[in-house]
């Protein structure tokens, strides 16, 4: 019996056995990258965000997905200034409570700040794919929110002014509970407080200031019929146990945490755990095989009950699409992927063969070459080859066409000579044109006509 | 090219230190410096300052802590061609663990770059902060080859001794320098150490 992604996520969150480990790519601003939208565009334009998320669905075949990964939504409404960037989420650059000990009494409404955009897109995505894919609603956890508002003074406050700290945390928890209600009303399946700063404090201080507040949050989520996932960044191994004790259905961790060790703890509490593909060394700078291998190694080394595969945190903006596709492929078809990675290693050991490259400088027509790993076994290669073939069908003898595959020795030699680093890639007249992003047919045809 | 990655908690004086160090390296050692900071606004960097120091300044940004590393690597990869410099001074986020950065910098940064990891300990607050932030501060101290105890002019000799012992116990192998980032002689001494990586 085939399960939808949503069903798989639900089973994991209910701590049941699953036929396949599900995967949830945290495509925050990276979703915009897939459609050539800058980070600040995709977080401020509902249509662009919606379009980008549909591209995530198409390419990455997620079982669950967040609408956005923006820990600044609430802080912005409550008076923090933000600094925007083209290739990253915004950063908080001012702290309205830095110079006052007064605790605000302002609440937030669904119409404040960028919340209308978030909930509008949530509902649209829910309508479009929500039967198949679990929708995650992420919000800034109360401790990180408190640090946005108070600034770095918060850490000394924890030591020297516990009364103030408790009041500030109570206020931020009320904001969190409001976000829970909003997200559930919008129809999300999983509500996820994201609290990176938790990893920086000791379990003693987590218990003093966060524990009871988080118990309230997870109780509210449960009472309203949704699942919960507690996100933390950094090596939070010392806090995993106390986090489990607050009652989430799942915890999501990043690459700094030894996953096996963390899962031993979460299994004791029967809490699901998600993670933890490294963001920079694997997803951003690795190649497809690196990503496939990492996921396969996780599947081989961890028990599958209570497990979700995901990036360690919000994916860097310009992760090559083929790496996300590779992770998806490894999750959806681990057997085929395992063989593919093994075969790729063997091919890598062959000797150089003499090949002649086309005379790109003296060409009489554009030369369009596609280089793939294995267009049958590699999903990213399949997508790119499909676009290349459509362009070839339409343009015909307007250009010269070359299709080279990493499972053919002579083609490997050609790739080495040309200096092809990433696969799949499309080169036009000997110059790399596409590797991170898979173009549309129209875009590729336009580029060929201009060449 | 040499890179000094300076970690230390928020408010420990990293920005003051890297700015003073950059000035000293440029003026006294005639070196070209690339400064990578967390918040350009804090040191009031503008065209005038850059011109004066002959120093390139770039800012790391990006939502969650995790977002800084890709930006940093991108700048470092471009550095040899775009900004040929002698020294790169990187002020790590006040809540970043240097071990996260160092391995990736060494792997993906320019091949000829030598990296040194420094940790800044605030003499005034370190012991108290350690009570709250043990995981973070321990990681910063343990990752460092050189520990700088800053703000020594704000504590008694007994307090300074306590902090020195605490950081030394965590990392007995590291060199320790005690200074005030506002003292020119102290900064000059640090610059000499940095130059002998």
Coordinates of N, CA and C in Angstrom, one line a residue, chain B residues 4-174:
Chain B
X4 N 42.9 35.1 10.3 CA 42.7 34.9 11.8 C 41.2 35.0 12.0
X5 N 40.6 33.9 12.5 CA 39.2 33.8 12.9 C 39.1 34.1 14.3
X6 N 38.3 35.1 14.6 CA 38.3 35.6 16.0 C 36.8 35.3 16.6
X7 N 36.7 34.4 17.5 CA 35.5 34.1 18.1 C 35.4 34.8 19.5
X8 N 34.2 34.8 20.0 CA 34.1 35.4 21.4 C 32.7 35.8 21.5
X9 N 32.2 35.8 22.7 CA 30.8 36.1 22.9 C 30.4 37.6 22.6
X10 N 29.1 37.8 22.3 CA 28.6 39.2 22.0 C 29.1 40.1 23.1
X11 N 29.6 41.3 22.7 CA 30.0 42.3 23.7 C 31.4 42.0 24.3
X12 N 32.1 41.0 23.8 CA 33.5 40.8 24.4 C 34.5 41.7 23.8
X13 N 34.2 42.4 22.8 CA 35.1 43.4 22.3 C 35.8 43.0 20.9
X14 N 35.1 42.0 20.3 CA 35.7 41.5 19.0 C 35.8 42.6 18.0
X15 N 34.7 43.4 17.8 CA 34.7 44.4 16.8 C 35.8 45.4 17.1
X16 N 35.9 45.9 18.3 CA 36.9 46.9 18.7 C 38.3 46.3 18.4
X17 N 38.5 45.0 18.8 CA 39.8 44.4 18.6 C 40.2 44.3 17.2
X18 N 39.3 43.7 16.3 CA 39.6 43.5 14.9 C 39.9 44.8 14.2
X19 N 39.2 45.9 14.6 CA 39.4 47.2 14.0 C 40.7 47.7 14.3
X20 N 41.1 47.6 15.6 CA 42.4 48.1 16.1 C 43.5 47.3 15.5
X21 N 43.3 46.0 15.4 CA 44.3 45.1 14.8 C 44.5 45.4 13.3
X22 N 43.4 45.6 12.6 CA 43.5 45.9 11.2 C 44.3 47.2 11.0
X23 N 44.0 48.2 11.8 CA 44.7 49.5 11.7 C 46.2 49.3 11.9
X24 N 46.5 48.5 12.9 CA 47.9 48.3 13.2 C 48.6 47.6 12.1
X25 N 48.0 46.6 11.6 CA 48.6 45.8 10.5 C 48.9 46.7 9.2
X26 N 47.9 47.6 9.0 CA 48.0 48.4 7.8 C 49.1 49.5 8.0
X27 N 49.0 50.2 9.2 CA 49.8 51.3 9.4 C 51.3 51.0 9.8
X28 N 51.4 50.0 10.7 CA 52.7 49.7 11.2 C 53.4 48.6 10.3
X29 N 52.7 47.7 9.8 CA 53.3 46.6 9.1 C 53.1 46.7 7.6
X30 N 52.4 47.7 7.2 CA 52.2 48.0 5.7 C 51.5 46.8 5.0
X31 N 50.6 46.2 5.7 CA 49.9 45.1 5.1 C 48.5 45.5 4.6
X32 N 48.1 44.7 3.6 CA 46.7 44.8 3.1 C 45.8 43.9 3.9
X33 N 44.7 44.4 4.3 CA 43.8 43.6 5.2 C 42.4 43.6 4.7
X34 N 41.8 42.4 4.8 CA 40.4 42.2 4.5 C 39.7 41.9 5.8
X35 N 38.7 42.7 6.1 CA 38.1 42.6 7.4 C 36.6 42.1 7.1
X36 N 36.3 41.0 7.8 CA 35.0 40.4 7.6 C 34.3 40.5 8.9
X37 N 33.2 41.3 9.0 CA 32.6 41.5 10.3 C 31.1 41.1 10.3
X38 N 30.6 41.1 11.5 CA 29.2 40.7 11.6 C 28.2 41.9 11.4
X39 N 28.7 43.1 11.8 CA 27.8 44.2 11.7 C 28.6 45.4 11.3
X40 N 28.5 45.8 10.1 CA 29.3 47.0 9.6 C 28.9 48.2 10.4
X41 N 27.7 48.3 10.8 CA 27.2 49.5 11.5 C 28.0 49.7 12.8
X42 N 28.4 48.7 13.4 CA 29.0 48.8 14.7 C 30.3 49.5 14.7
X43 N 31.1 49.4 13.6 CA 32.4 50.1 13.6 C 32.3 51.3 12.7
X44 N 31.1 51.6 12.3 CA 30.9 52.8 11.5 C 31.7 52.9 10.3
X45 N 31.8 51.8 9.6 CA 32.6 51.7 8.4 C 32.0 52.5 7.3
X46 N 32.8 53.4 6.7 CA 32.3 54.1 5.6 C 33.5 54.2 4.6
X47 N 33.2 54.9 3.5 CA 34.3 55.0 2.5 C 35.5 55.7 3.1
X48 N 35.3 56.6 3.9 CA 36.5 57.4 4.5 C 37.4 56.4 5.3
X49 N 36.8 55.6 6.1 CA 37.5 54.7 6.9 C 38.3 53.7 6.0
X50 N 37.6 53.2 5.0 CA 38.2 52.2 4.1 C 39.4 52.8 3.4
X51 N 39.2 54.0 3.0 CA 40.3 54.7 2.3 C 41.5 54.9 3.2
X52 N 41.1 55.3 4.4 CA 42.2 55.6 5.4 C 43.0 54.4 5.7
X53 N 42.3 53.3 5.9 CA 42.9 52.1 6.3 C 43.4 51.2 5.1
X54 N 43.0 51.6 3.9 CA 43.3 50.8 2.8 C 42.8 49.4 3.1
X55 N 41.6 49.3 3.6 CA 41.1 48.0 4.1 C 39.8 47.7 3.5
X56 N 39.6 46.5 3.0 CA 38.3 46.1 2.5 C 37.5 45.6 3.7
X57 N 36.2 46.0 3.7 CA 35.4 45.5 4.8 C 34.2 44.8 4.3
X58 N 33.9 43.7 4.7 CA 32.7 43.0 4.3 C 31.9 42.5 5.5
X59 N 30.6 42.4 5.3 CA 29.7 42.0 6.4 C 29.1 40.6 6.1
X60 N 29.1 39.8 7.2 CA 28.4 38.6 7.1 C 27.0 38.8 7.5
X61 N 26.1 38.1 6.9 CA 24.7 38.2 7.2 C 24.0 36.9 7.0
X62 N 22.7 36.9 7.4 CA 22.0 35.7 7.1 C 21.2 35.1 8.3
X63 N 20.0 35.6 8.6 CA 19.1 35.0 9.4 C 19.7 34.2 10.6
X64 N 19.6 32.9 10.5 CA 20.1 32.0 11.5 C 21.6 32.0 11.5
X65 N 22.2 31.5 12.5 CA 23.7 31.4 12.6 C 24.3 30.7 11.4
X66 N 23.6 29.6 11.0 CA 24.1 28.7 9.9 C 24.3 29.5 8.7
X67 N 23.6 30.6 8.5 CA 23.7 31.4 7.2 C 25.0 32.0 7.0
X68 N 25.8 32.2 8.0 CA 27.0 33.0 7.8 C 28.1 32.3 7.0
X69 N 28.1 31.0 7.2 CA 29.3 30.2 6.6 C 29.3 30.3 5.1
X70 N 28.2 30.0 4.4 CA 28.3 30.1 2.9 C 28.8 31.5 2.5
X71 N 28.3 32.6 3.1 CA 28.8 33.9 2.7 C 30.3 34.1 3.0
X72 N 30.7 33.6 4.1 CA 32.2 33.7 4.4 C 33.0 33.0 3.4
X73 N 32.6 31.7 3.1 CA 33.4 31.0 2.1 C 33.4 31.6 0.7
X74 N 32.3 32.2 0.4 CA 32.2 32.9 -0.9 C 33.2 34.1 -1.0
X75 N 33.2 34.8 0.1 CA 34.2 36.0 0.1 C 35.6 35.5 0.0
X76 N 35.9 34.4 0.8 CA 37.3 33.9 0.8 C 37.7 33.3 -0.5
X77 N 36.8 32.7 -1.2 CA 37.1 32.1 -2.5 C 37.4 33.2 -3.5
X78 N 36.8 34.3 -3.4 CA 37.0 35.4 -4.3 C 38.2 36.2 -3.9
X79 N 38.7 36.1 -2.7 CA 39.7 37.0 -2.1 C 41.0 37.1 -2.9
X80 N 41.6 36.0 -3.3 CA 42.9 36.1 -4.0 C 42.9 36.9 -5.2
X81 N 41.8 36.8 -6.0 CA 41.8 37.6 -7.2 C 41.2 39.0 -7.0
X82 N 40.1 39.0 -6.3 CA 39.4 40.3 -6.2 C 40.0 41.2 -5.1
X83 N 40.5 40.7 -4.0 CA 41.1 41.5 -3.0 C 42.4 40.9 -2.5
X84 N 43.5 41.0 -3.3 CA 44.7 40.4 -2.9 C 45.2 41.1 -1.6
X85 N 45.2 40.3 -0.5 CA 45.5 40.9 0.8 C 46.6 40.0 1.5
X86 N 47.2 40.6 2.5 CA 48.1 39.8 3.3 C 47.4 39.1 4.4
X87 N 46.4 39.8 5.0 CA 45.7 39.3 6.1 C 44.2 39.3 6.0
X88 N 43.5 38.3 6.4 CA 42.0 38.3 6.5 C 41.7 38.2 8.0
X89 N 41.0 39.2 8.5 CA 40.5 39.1 9.9 C 39.0 38.9 9.9
X90 N 38.6 37.8 10.4 CA 37.2 37.4 10.4 C 36.6 37.4 11.8
X91 N 35.7 38.3 12.0 CA 35.0 38.4 13.3 C 33.8 37.4 13.2
X92 N 33.9 36.3 13.9 CA 32.8 35.3 13.9 C 31.6 35.8 14.7
X93 N 30.5 35.4 14.3 CA 29.3 35.8 15.1 C 29.5 35.4 16.5
X94 N 28.9 36.3 17.4 CA 29.1 36.1 18.8 C 28.6 34.9 19.4
X95 N 27.7 34.2 18.6 CA 27.1 33.0 19.1 C 27.4 31.8 18.2
X96 N 28.5 32.0 17.4 CA 29.0 30.9 16.6 C 30.0 30.1 17.3
X97 N 30.1 28.8 16.9 CA 31.1 27.9 17.4 C 32.2 27.8 16.3
X98 N 33.4 28.2 16.7 CA 34.4 28.2 15.6 C 34.7 26.9 15.0
X99 N 34.5 25.8 15.7 CA 34.8 24.5 15.1 C 33.9 24.3 13.9
X100 N 32.7 24.9 13.9 CA 31.8 24.8 12.7 C 32.4 25.4 11.5
X101 N 33.2 26.5 11.7 CA 33.7 27.3 10.6 C 35.1 26.8 10.1
X102 N 35.9 26.4 11.1 CA 37.3 26.2 10.7 C 37.5 25.1 9.7
X103 N 36.9 24.0 9.9 CA 37.0 22.9 9.0 C 36.6 23.2 7.6
X104 N 35.5 23.9 7.5 CA 35.0 24.3 6.2 C 35.9 25.4 5.5
X105 N 36.4 26.3 6.3 CA 37.3 27.4 5.8 C 38.5 26.7 5.2
X106 N 39.1 25.8 6.0 CA 40.3 25.1 5.5 C 40.1 24.3 4.3
X107 N 38.9 23.7 4.2 CA 38.6 22.8 3.0 C 38.3 23.6 1.8
X108 N 37.5 24.7 2.0 CA 37.0 25.4 0.8 C 37.6 26.7 0.5
X109 N 38.4 27.2 1.5 CA 39.0 28.5 1.3 C 40.2 28.3 0.3
X110 N 40.9 29.5 0.0 CA 42.1 29.4 -0.9 C 43.1 28.4 -0.3
X111 N 43.8 27.7 -1.2 CA 44.7 26.6 -0.8 C 45.9 27.2 0.0
X112 N 46.4 28.4 -0.4 CA 47.6 28.9 0.2 C 47.3 29.6 1.5
X113 N 46.1 29.7 1.9 CA 45.7 30.5 3.1 C 46.1 29.7 4.4
X114 N 46.7 30.4 5.3 CA 47.0 29.7 6.6 C 46.0 30.3 7.6
X115 N 45.4 29.4 8.4 CA 44.3 29.8 9.3 C 44.7 29.7 10.8
X116 N 44.4 30.8 11.5 CA 44.7 30.7 13.0 C 43.4 31.0 13.7
X117 N 43.1 30.3 14.7 CA 41.8 30.5 15.4 C 42.1 31.2 16.8
X118 N 41.5 32.3 17.0 CA 41.6 33.0 18.2 C 40.3 33.1 18.9
X119 N 40.3 33.1 20.2 CA 39.1 33.2 21.0 C 39.3 34.4 22.0
X120 N 38.3 35.2 22.0 CA 38.3 36.4 22.9 C 37.5 36.1 24.1
X121 N 38.1 36.3 25.3 CA 37.4 36.1 26.6 C 37.3 37.4 27.2
X122 N 36.1 37.8 27.6 CA 35.8 39.1 28.3 C 36.1 38.9 29.8
X123 N 37.2 39.5 30.2 CA 37.7 39.3 31.6 C 36.6 39.7 32.6
X124 N 35.8 40.7 32.2 CA 34.8 41.2 33.1 C 33.6 40.2 33.3
X125 N 33.2 39.5 32.3 CA 32.0 38.7 32.3 C 32.1 37.2 32.1
X126 N 33.4 36.8 31.7 CA 33.5 35.4 31.2 C 33.0 34.4 32.2
X127 N 33.4 34.5 33.5 CA 33.0 33.5 34.5 C 31.5 33.4 34.7
X128 N 30.9 34.6 34.7 CA 29.4 34.6 34.8 C 28.7 34.0 33.6
X129 N 29.2 34.5 32.4 CA 28.6 34.0 31.2 C 28.8 32.5 31.0
X130 N 29.9 32.0 31.5 CA 30.2 30.5 31.4 C 29.2 29.7 32.2
X131 N 28.7 30.3 33.3 CA 27.6 29.6 34.0 C 26.4 29.4 33.2
X132 N 26.1 30.4 32.3 CA 24.9 30.3 31.5 C 25.1 29.6 30.1
X133 N 26.3 29.9 29.6 CA 26.6 29.5 28.2 C 27.8 28.6 28.1
X134 N 27.8 27.6 29.0 CA 28.9 26.7 29.1 C 29.2 26.0 27.7
X135 N 28.2 25.5 27.0 CA 28.5 24.8 25.8 C 29.2 25.7 24.7
X136 N 28.7 26.9 24.6 CA 29.2 27.9 23.6 C 30.6 28.3 24.0
X137 N 30.8 28.8 25.2 CA 32.1 29.3 25.6 C 33.2 28.2 25.6
X138 N 32.8 27.1 26.1 CA 33.8 26.0 26.1 C 34.3 25.6 24.7
X139 N 33.3 25.6 23.8 CA 33.7 25.3 22.4 C 34.6 26.4 21.8
X140 N 34.3 27.6 22.1 CA 35.2 28.7 21.6 C 36.6 28.6 22.2
X141 N 36.7 28.4 23.5 CA 38.1 28.3 24.1 C 38.8 27.1 23.6
X142 N 38.1 26.0 23.5 CA 38.8 24.7 23.1 C 39.2 24.7 21.7
X143 N 38.6 25.4 20.8 CA 38.9 25.5 19.4 C 40.1 26.4 19.1
X144 N 40.5 27.2 20.1 CA 41.5 28.3 19.8 C 42.9 27.9 20.0
X145 N 43.8 28.4 19.1 CA 45.2 28.3 19.3 C 45.7 29.4 20.2
X146 N 45.0 30.5 20.1 CA 45.4 31.7 20.9 C 44.2 32.3 21.6
X147 N 44.3 32.4 22.9 CA 43.2 33.0 23.7 C 43.6 34.4 24.1
X148 N 42.7 35.3 23.8 CA 42.9 36.7 24.2 C 42.0 37.0 25.3
X149 N 42.5 37.4 26.4 CA 41.7 37.8 27.5 C 41.6 39.4 27.4
X150 N 40.5 39.9 27.2 CA 40.3 41.3 26.9 C 39.7 42.0 28.1
X151 N 39.8 43.3 28.1 CA 39.2 44.2 29.1 C 39.9 44.0 30.4
X152 N 41.2 43.8 30.4 CA 42.0 43.5 31.6 C 42.0 44.8 32.5
X153 N 41.8 45.9 31.9 CA 41.8 47.2 32.6 C 40.5 47.4 33.5
X154 N 39.6 46.5 33.3 CA 38.3 46.6 34.1 C 38.2 45.7 35.2
X155 N 39.2 44.8 35.5 CA 39.1 43.8 36.5 C 40.3 43.9 37.4
X156 N 40.2 43.3 38.6 CA 41.3 43.3 39.6 C 42.3 42.2 39.1
X157 N 43.4 42.1 39.7 CA 44.4 41.1 39.3 C 43.9 39.7 39.8
X158 N 43.2 39.7 40.8 CA 42.7 38.4 41.3 C 41.6 37.9 40.4
X159 N 40.7 38.8 39.9 CA 39.7 38.4 38.9 C 40.3 37.9 37.6
X160 N 41.4 38.6 37.2 CA 42.0 38.2 36.0 C 42.7 36.9 36.1
X161 N 43.2 36.6 37.3 CA 43.9 35.3 37.5 C 42.8 34.2 37.5
X162 N 41.6 34.4 38.0 CA 40.6 33.4 38.0 C 40.1 33.1 36.5
X163 N 40.0 34.1 35.7 CA 39.6 33.9 34.3 C 40.7 33.2 33.6
X164 N 41.9 33.6 33.8 CA 43.1 33.0 33.2 C 43.1 31.5 33.5
X165 N 43.0 31.2 34.7 CA 43.0 29.8 35.2 C 41.9 29.0 34.5
X166 N 40.7 29.6 34.5 CA 39.5 28.9 33.9 C 39.7 28.6 32.4
X167 N 40.2 29.5 31.7 CA 40.4 29.3 30.2 C 41.6 28.3 30.0
X168 N 42.6 28.5 30.8 CA 43.7 27.6 30.7 C 43.4 26.2 31.0
X169 N 42.5 26.0 32.0 CA 42.1 24.6 32.4 C 41.3 24.0 31.2
X170 N 40.6 24.8 30.5 CA 39.8 24.2 29.3 C 40.7 23.9 28.2
X171 N 41.8 24.7 28.0 CA 42.6 24.5 26.8 C 44.1 24.8 27.2
X172 N 44.8 23.8 27.9 CA 46.1 24.1 28.4 C 47.1 24.3 27.2
X173 N 46.8 23.9 26.0 CA 47.8 24.0 24.9 C 47.8 25.4 24.3
X174 N 46.7 26.2 24.5 CA 46.6 27.4 23.8 C 47.5 28.5 24.4

